PDB file of C-alpha atoms in Angstrom:
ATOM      1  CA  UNK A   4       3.937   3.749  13.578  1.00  0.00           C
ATOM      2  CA  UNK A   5       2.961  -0.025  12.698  1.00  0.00           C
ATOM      3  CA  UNK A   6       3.718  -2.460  10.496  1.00  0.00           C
ATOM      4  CA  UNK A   7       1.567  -1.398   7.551  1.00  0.00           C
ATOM      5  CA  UNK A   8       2.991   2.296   7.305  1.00  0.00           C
ATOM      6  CA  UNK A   9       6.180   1.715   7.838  1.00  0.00           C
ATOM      7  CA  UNK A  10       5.957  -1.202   4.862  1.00  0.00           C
ATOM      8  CA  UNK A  11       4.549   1.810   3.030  1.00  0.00           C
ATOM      9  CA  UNK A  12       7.439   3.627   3.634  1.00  0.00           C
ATOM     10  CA  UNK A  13      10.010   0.976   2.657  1.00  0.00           C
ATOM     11  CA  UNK A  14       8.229   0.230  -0.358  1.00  0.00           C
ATOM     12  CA  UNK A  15       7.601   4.176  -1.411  1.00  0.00           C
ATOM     13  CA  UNK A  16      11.654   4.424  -1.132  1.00  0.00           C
ATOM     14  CA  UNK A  17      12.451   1.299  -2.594  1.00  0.00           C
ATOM     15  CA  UNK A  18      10.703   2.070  -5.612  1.00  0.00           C
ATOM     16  CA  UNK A  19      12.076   5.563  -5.973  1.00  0.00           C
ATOM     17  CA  UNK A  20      15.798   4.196  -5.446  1.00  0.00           C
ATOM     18  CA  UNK A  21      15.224   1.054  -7.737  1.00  0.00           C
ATOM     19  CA  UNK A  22      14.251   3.049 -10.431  1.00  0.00           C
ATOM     20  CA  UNK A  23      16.507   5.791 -10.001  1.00  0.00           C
ATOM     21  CA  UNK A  24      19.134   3.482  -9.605  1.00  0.00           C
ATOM     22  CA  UNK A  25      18.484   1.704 -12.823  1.00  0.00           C
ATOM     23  CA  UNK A  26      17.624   4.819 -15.321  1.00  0.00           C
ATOM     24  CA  UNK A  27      21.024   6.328 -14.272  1.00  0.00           C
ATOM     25  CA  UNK A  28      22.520   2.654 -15.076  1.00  0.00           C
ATOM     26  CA  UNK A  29      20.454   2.493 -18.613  1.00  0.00           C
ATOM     27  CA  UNK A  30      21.096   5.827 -19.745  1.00  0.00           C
ATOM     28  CA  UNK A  31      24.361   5.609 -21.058  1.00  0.00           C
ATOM     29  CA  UNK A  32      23.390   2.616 -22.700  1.00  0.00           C
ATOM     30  CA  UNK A  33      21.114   4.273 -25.353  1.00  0.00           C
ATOM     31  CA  UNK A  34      21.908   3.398 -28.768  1.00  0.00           C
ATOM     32  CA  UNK A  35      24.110   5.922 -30.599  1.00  0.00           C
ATOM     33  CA  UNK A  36      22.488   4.999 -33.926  1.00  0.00           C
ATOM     34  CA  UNK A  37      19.745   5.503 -35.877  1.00  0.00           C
ATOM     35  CA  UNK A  38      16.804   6.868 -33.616  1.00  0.00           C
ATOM     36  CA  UNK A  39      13.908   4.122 -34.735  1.00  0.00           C
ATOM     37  CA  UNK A  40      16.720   1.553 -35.311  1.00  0.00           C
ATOM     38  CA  UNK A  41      16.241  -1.966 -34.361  1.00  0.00           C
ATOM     39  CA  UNK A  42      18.615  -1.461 -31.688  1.00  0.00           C
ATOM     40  CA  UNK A  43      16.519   1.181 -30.203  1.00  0.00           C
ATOM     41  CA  UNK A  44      13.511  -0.769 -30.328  1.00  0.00           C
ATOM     42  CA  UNK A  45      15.787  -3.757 -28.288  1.00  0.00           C
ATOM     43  CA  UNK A  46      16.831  -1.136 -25.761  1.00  0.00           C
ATOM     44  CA  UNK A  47      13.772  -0.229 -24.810  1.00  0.00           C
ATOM     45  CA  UNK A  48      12.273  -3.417 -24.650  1.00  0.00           C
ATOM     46  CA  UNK A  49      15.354  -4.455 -22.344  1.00  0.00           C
ATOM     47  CA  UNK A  50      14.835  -1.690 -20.539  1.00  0.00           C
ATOM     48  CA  UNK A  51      10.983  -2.503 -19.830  1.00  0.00           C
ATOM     49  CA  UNK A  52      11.530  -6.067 -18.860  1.00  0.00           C
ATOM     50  CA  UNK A  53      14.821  -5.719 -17.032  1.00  0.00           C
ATOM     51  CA  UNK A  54      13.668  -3.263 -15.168  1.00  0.00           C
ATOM     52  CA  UNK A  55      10.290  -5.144 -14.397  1.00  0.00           C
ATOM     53  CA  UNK A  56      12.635  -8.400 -13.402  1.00  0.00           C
ATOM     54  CA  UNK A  57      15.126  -5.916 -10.825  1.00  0.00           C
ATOM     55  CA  UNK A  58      11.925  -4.463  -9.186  1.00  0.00           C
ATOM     56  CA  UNK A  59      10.588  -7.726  -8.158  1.00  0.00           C
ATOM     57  CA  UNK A  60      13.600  -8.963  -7.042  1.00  0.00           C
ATOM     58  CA  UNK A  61      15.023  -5.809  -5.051  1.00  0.00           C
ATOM     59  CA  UNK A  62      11.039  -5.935  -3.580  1.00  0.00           C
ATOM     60  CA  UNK A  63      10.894  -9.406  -2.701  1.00  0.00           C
ATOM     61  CA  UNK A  64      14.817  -8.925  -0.781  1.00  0.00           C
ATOM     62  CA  UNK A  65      14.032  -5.804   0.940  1.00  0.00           C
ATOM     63  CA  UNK A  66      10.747  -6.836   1.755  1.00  0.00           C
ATOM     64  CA  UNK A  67      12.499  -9.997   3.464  1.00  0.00           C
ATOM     65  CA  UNK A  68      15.193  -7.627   4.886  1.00  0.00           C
ATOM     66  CA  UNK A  69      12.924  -4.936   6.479  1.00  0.00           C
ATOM     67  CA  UNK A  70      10.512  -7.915   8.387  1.00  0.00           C
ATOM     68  CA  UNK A  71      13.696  -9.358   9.552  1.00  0.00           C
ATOM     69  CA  UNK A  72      15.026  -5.397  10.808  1.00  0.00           C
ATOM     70  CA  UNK A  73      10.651  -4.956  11.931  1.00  0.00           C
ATOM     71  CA  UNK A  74      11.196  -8.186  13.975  1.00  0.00           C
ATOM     72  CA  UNK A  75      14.672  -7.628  15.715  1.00  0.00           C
ATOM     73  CA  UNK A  76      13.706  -3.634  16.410  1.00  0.00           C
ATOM     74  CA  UNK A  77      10.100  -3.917  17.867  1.00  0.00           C
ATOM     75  CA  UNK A  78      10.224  -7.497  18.766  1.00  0.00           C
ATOM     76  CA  UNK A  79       6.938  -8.206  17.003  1.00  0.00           C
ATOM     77  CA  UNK A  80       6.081 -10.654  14.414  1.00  0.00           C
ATOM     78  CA  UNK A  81       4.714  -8.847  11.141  1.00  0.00           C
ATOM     79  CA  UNK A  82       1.020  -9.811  10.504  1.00  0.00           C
ATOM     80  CA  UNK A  83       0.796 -13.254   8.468  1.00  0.00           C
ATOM     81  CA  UNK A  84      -2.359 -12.570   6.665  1.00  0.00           C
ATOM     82  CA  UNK A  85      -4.309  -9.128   4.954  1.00  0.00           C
ATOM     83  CA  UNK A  86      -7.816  -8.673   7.201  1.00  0.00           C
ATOM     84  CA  UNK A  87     -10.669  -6.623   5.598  1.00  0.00           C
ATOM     85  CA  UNK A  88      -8.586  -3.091   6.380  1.00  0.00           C
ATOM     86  CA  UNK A  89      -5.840  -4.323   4.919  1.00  0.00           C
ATOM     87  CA  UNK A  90      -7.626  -5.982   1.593  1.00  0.00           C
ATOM     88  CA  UNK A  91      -9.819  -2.575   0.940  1.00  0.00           C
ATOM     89  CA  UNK A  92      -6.775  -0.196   1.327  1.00  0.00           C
ATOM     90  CA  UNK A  93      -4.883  -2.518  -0.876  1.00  0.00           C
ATOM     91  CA  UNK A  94      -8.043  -2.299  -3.406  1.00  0.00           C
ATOM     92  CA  UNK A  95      -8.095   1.585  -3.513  1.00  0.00           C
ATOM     93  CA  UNK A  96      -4.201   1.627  -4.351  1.00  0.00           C
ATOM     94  CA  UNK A  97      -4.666  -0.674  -6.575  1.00  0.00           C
ATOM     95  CA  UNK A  98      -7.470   1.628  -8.153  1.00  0.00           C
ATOM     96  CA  UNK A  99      -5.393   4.986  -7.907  1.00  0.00           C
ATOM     97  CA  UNK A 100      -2.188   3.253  -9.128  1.00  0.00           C
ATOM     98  CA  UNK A 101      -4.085   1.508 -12.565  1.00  0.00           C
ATOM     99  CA  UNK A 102      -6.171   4.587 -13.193  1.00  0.00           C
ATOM    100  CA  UNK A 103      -2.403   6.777 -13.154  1.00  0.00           C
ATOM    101  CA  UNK A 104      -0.885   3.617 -15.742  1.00  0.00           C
ATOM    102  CA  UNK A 105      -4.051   4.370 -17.867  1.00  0.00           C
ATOM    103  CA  UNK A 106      -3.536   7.862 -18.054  1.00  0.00           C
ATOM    104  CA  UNK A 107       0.062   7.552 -18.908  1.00  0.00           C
ATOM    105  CA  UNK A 108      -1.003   4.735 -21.267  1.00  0.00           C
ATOM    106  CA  UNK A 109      -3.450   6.892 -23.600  1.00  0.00           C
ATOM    107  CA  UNK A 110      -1.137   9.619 -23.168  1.00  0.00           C
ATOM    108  CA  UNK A 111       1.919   7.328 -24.609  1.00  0.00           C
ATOM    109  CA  UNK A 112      -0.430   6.617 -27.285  1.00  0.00           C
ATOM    110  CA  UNK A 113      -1.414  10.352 -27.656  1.00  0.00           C
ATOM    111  CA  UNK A 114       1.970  11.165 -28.157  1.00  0.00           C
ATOM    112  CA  UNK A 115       2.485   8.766 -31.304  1.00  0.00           C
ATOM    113  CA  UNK A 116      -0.885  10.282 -33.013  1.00  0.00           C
ATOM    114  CA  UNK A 117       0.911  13.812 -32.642  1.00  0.00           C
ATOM    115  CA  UNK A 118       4.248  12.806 -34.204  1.00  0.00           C
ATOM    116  CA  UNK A 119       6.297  12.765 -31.462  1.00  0.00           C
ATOM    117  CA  UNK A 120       9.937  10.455 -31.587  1.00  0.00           C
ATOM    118  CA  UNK A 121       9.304   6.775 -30.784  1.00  0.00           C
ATOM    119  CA  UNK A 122      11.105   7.558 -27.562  1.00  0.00           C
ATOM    120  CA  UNK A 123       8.686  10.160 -26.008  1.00  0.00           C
ATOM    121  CA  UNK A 124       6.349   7.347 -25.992  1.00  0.00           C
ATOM    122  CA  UNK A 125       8.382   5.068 -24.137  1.00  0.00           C
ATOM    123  CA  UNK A 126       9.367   7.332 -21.799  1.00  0.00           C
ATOM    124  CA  UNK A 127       5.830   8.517 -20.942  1.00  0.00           C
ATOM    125  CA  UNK A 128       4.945   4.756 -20.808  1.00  0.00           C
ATOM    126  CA  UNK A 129       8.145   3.576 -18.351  1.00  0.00           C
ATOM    127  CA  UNK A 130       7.360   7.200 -16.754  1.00  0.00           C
ATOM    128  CA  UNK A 131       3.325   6.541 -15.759  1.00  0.00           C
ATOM    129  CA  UNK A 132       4.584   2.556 -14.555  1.00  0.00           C
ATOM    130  CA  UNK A 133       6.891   4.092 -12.198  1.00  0.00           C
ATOM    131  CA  UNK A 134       4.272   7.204 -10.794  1.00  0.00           C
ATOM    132  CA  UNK A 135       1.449   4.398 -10.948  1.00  0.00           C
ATOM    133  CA  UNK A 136       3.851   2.634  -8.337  1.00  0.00           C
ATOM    134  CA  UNK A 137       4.401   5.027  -6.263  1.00  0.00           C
ATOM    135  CA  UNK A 138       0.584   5.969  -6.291  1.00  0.00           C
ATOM    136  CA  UNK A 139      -0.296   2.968  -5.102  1.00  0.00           C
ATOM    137  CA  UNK A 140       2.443   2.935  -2.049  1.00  0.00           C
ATOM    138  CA  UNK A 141       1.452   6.741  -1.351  1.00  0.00           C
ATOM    139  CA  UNK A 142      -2.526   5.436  -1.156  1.00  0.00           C
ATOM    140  CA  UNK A 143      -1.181   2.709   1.108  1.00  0.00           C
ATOM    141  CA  UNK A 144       0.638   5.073   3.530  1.00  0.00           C
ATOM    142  CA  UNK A 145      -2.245   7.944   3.195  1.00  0.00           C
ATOM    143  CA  UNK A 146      -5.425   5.235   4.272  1.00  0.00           C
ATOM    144  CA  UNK A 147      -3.164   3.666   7.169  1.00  0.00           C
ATOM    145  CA  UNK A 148      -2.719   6.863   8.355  1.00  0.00           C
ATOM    146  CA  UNK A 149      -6.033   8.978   7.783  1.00  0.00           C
ATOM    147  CA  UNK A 150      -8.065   5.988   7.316  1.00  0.00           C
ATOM    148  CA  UNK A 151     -10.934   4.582   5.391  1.00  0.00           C
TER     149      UNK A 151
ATOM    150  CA  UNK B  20     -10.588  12.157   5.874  1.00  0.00           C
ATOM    151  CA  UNK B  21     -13.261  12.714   7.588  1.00  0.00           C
ATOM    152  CA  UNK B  22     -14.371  11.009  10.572  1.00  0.00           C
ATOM    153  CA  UNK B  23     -16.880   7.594  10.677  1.00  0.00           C
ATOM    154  CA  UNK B  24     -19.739   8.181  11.891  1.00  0.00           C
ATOM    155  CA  UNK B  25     -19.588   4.619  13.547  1.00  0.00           C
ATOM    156  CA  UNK B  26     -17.925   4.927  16.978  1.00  0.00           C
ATOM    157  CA  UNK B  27     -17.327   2.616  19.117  1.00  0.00           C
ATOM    158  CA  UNK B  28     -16.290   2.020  23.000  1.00  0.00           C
ATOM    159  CA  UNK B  29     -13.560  -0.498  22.347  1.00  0.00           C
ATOM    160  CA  UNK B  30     -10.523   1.093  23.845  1.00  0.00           C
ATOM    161  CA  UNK B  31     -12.762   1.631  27.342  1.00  0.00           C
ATOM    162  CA  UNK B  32     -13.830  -1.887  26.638  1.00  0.00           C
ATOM    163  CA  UNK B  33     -10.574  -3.699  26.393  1.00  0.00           C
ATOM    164  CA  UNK B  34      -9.282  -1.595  29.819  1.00  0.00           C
ATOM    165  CA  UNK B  35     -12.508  -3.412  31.510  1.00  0.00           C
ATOM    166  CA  UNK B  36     -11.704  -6.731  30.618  1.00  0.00           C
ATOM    167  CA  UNK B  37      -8.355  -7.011  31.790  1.00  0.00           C
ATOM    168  CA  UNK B  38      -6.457  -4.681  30.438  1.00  0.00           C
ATOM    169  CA  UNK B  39      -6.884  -7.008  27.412  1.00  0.00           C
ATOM    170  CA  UNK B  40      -3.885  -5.689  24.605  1.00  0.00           C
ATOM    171  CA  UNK B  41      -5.079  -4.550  21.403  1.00  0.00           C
ATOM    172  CA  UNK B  42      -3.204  -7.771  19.844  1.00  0.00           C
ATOM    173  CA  UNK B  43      -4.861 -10.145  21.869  1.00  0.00           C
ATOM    174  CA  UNK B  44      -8.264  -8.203  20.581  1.00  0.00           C
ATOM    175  CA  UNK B  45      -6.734  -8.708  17.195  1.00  0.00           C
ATOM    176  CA  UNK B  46      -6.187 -12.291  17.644  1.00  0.00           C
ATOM    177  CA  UNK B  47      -9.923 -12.789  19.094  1.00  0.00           C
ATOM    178  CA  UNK B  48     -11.437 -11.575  16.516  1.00  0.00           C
ATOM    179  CA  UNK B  49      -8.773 -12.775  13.371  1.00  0.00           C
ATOM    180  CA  UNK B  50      -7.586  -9.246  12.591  1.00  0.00           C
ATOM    181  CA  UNK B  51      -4.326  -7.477  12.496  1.00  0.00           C
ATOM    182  CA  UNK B  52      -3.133  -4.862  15.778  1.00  0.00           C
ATOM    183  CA  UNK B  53      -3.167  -2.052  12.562  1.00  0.00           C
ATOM    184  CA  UNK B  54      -7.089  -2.624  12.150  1.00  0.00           C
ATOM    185  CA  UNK B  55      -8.285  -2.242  16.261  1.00  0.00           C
ATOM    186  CA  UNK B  56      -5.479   0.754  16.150  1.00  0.00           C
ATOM    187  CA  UNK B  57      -7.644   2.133  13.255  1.00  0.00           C
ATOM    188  CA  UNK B  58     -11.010   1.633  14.752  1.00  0.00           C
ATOM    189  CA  UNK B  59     -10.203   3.068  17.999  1.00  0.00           C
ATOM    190  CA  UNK B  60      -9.103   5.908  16.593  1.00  0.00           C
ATOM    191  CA  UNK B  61     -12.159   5.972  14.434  1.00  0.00           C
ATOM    192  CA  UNK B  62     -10.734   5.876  11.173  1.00  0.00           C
ATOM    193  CA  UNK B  63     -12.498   2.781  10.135  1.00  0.00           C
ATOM    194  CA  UNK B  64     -15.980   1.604  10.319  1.00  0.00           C
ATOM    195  CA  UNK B  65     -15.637  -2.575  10.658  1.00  0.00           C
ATOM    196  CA  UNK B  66     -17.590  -4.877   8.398  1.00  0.00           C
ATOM    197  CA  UNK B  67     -20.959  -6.342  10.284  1.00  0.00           C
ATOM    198  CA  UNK B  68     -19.210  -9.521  10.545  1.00  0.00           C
ATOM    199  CA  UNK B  69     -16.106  -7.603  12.373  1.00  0.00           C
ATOM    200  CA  UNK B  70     -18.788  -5.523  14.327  1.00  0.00           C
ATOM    201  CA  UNK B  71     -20.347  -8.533  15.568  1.00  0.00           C
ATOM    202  CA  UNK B  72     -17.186 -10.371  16.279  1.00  0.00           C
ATOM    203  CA  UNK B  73     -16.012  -7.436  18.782  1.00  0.00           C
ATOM    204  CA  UNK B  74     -18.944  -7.660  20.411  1.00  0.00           C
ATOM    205  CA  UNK B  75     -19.023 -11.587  20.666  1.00  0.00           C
ATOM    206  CA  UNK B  76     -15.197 -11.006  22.234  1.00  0.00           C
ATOM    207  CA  UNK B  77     -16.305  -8.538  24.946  1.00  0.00           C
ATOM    208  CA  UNK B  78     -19.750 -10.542  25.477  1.00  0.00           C
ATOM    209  CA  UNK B  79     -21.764  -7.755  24.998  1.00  0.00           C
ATOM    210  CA  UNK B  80     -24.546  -6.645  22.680  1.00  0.00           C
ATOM    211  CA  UNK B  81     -23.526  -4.616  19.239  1.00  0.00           C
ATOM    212  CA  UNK B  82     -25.114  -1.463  20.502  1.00  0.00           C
ATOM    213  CA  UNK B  83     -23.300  -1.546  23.518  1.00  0.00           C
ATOM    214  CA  UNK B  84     -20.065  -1.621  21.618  1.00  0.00           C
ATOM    215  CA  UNK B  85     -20.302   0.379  18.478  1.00  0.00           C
ATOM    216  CA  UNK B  86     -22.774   3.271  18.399  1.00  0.00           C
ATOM    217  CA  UNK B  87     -24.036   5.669  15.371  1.00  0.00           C
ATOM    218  CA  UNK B  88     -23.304   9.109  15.381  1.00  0.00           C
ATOM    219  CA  UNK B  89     -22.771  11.477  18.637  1.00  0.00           C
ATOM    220  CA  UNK B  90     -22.349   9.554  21.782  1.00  0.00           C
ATOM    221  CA  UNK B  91     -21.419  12.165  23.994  1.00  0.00           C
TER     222      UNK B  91
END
């Protein structure tokens, strides 16, 4: 396995255990009060931008720890620069993963025009970030693999 | 995924000029190990600028490197 698919790997987990991590952690947080309170409207707002702030952070640390595990276990350097494989597989997850956020993104919006609680919509919107993520790490893994 | 229809003789190639690694290819040419892995195994077809740089690294015509279709 090289470099690229095992990054795809790392980074597929990561984002599952980051954001399973952090919804169990948030849950019990949710306001008890009124359901379209101001504090419900802060919660979820923390929740967006917290959660944004921990993934790039956890990324950018286990990104630095897995080249530094890559580097001791195979005794190669990890590539320092994206050729044209790398770029055009990184375009089409970066196609599949939007076009999922989109989806999720009308559909958030959908659920507003058909009455549903204020929270349906954020879930569906927090919900198609994190599948749009994982899209785009599962496109990685599936074009290194199976190619172009 | 289906196959490319643009094949290609590198991994012969490489064995004929001195057992040359696939990262030393890689570093001819300014690509990463992943990308010769994928062409050899057919799962990519290069750029023309890629095509022509394999070819420049073995010193051998394009045609004689890469090939369209069946080759057998």
């Amino acid at each position: 396995m090289t470099y690229q698919e095992k990054k795809s790997i790392v980074s597929l987990i990561s984002a599952i255990l980051i954001f399973g991590m952090y919804s169990l952690y948030m849950y019990p947080q949710y306001p008890k009060g009124g359901v379209e309170s101001i504090e419900t409207f802060r919660y979820w707002g923390s929740f967006v931008l917290i959660l944004t702030l921990v993934s790039i952070i956890a990324h950018i640390i286990i990104s630095i720890m897995f080249n530094i595990v890559f580097r001791i276990t195979t005794n190669e350097k990890e590539p320092k620069f994206a050729d044209e494989l790398d770029k055009l597989i990184e375009l089409k997850a970066f196609r599949n993963s939007f076009f999922l956020f989109i989806i999720g993104f009308l559909l958030a919006m959908g659920s507003l025009i058909i009455y549903q609680p204020l929270h349906v919509m954020f879930i569906i919107l927090i919900l198609s970030g994190f599948i749009s993520d994982v899209t785009g790490s599962v496109t990685k893994l599936y074009h290194y693999r199976r190619g172009v | 995924m289906g196959k490319n229809l643009v094949g290609n003789h590198i991994r012969r190639l490489r064995f004929n000029h001195d057992e040359m690694t696939q990262q030393q290819l890689a570093d001819k040419v300014g690509v990463t190990r992943q990308t010769i892995v994928a062409l050899e195994k057919g799962n990519y077809s290069p750029s023309l600028e890629l095509a022509f740089r394999i070819a420049h690294a073995f010193d051998l015509p394009l045609e004689e490197v890469f090939f369209y279709g069946d080759n057998t």
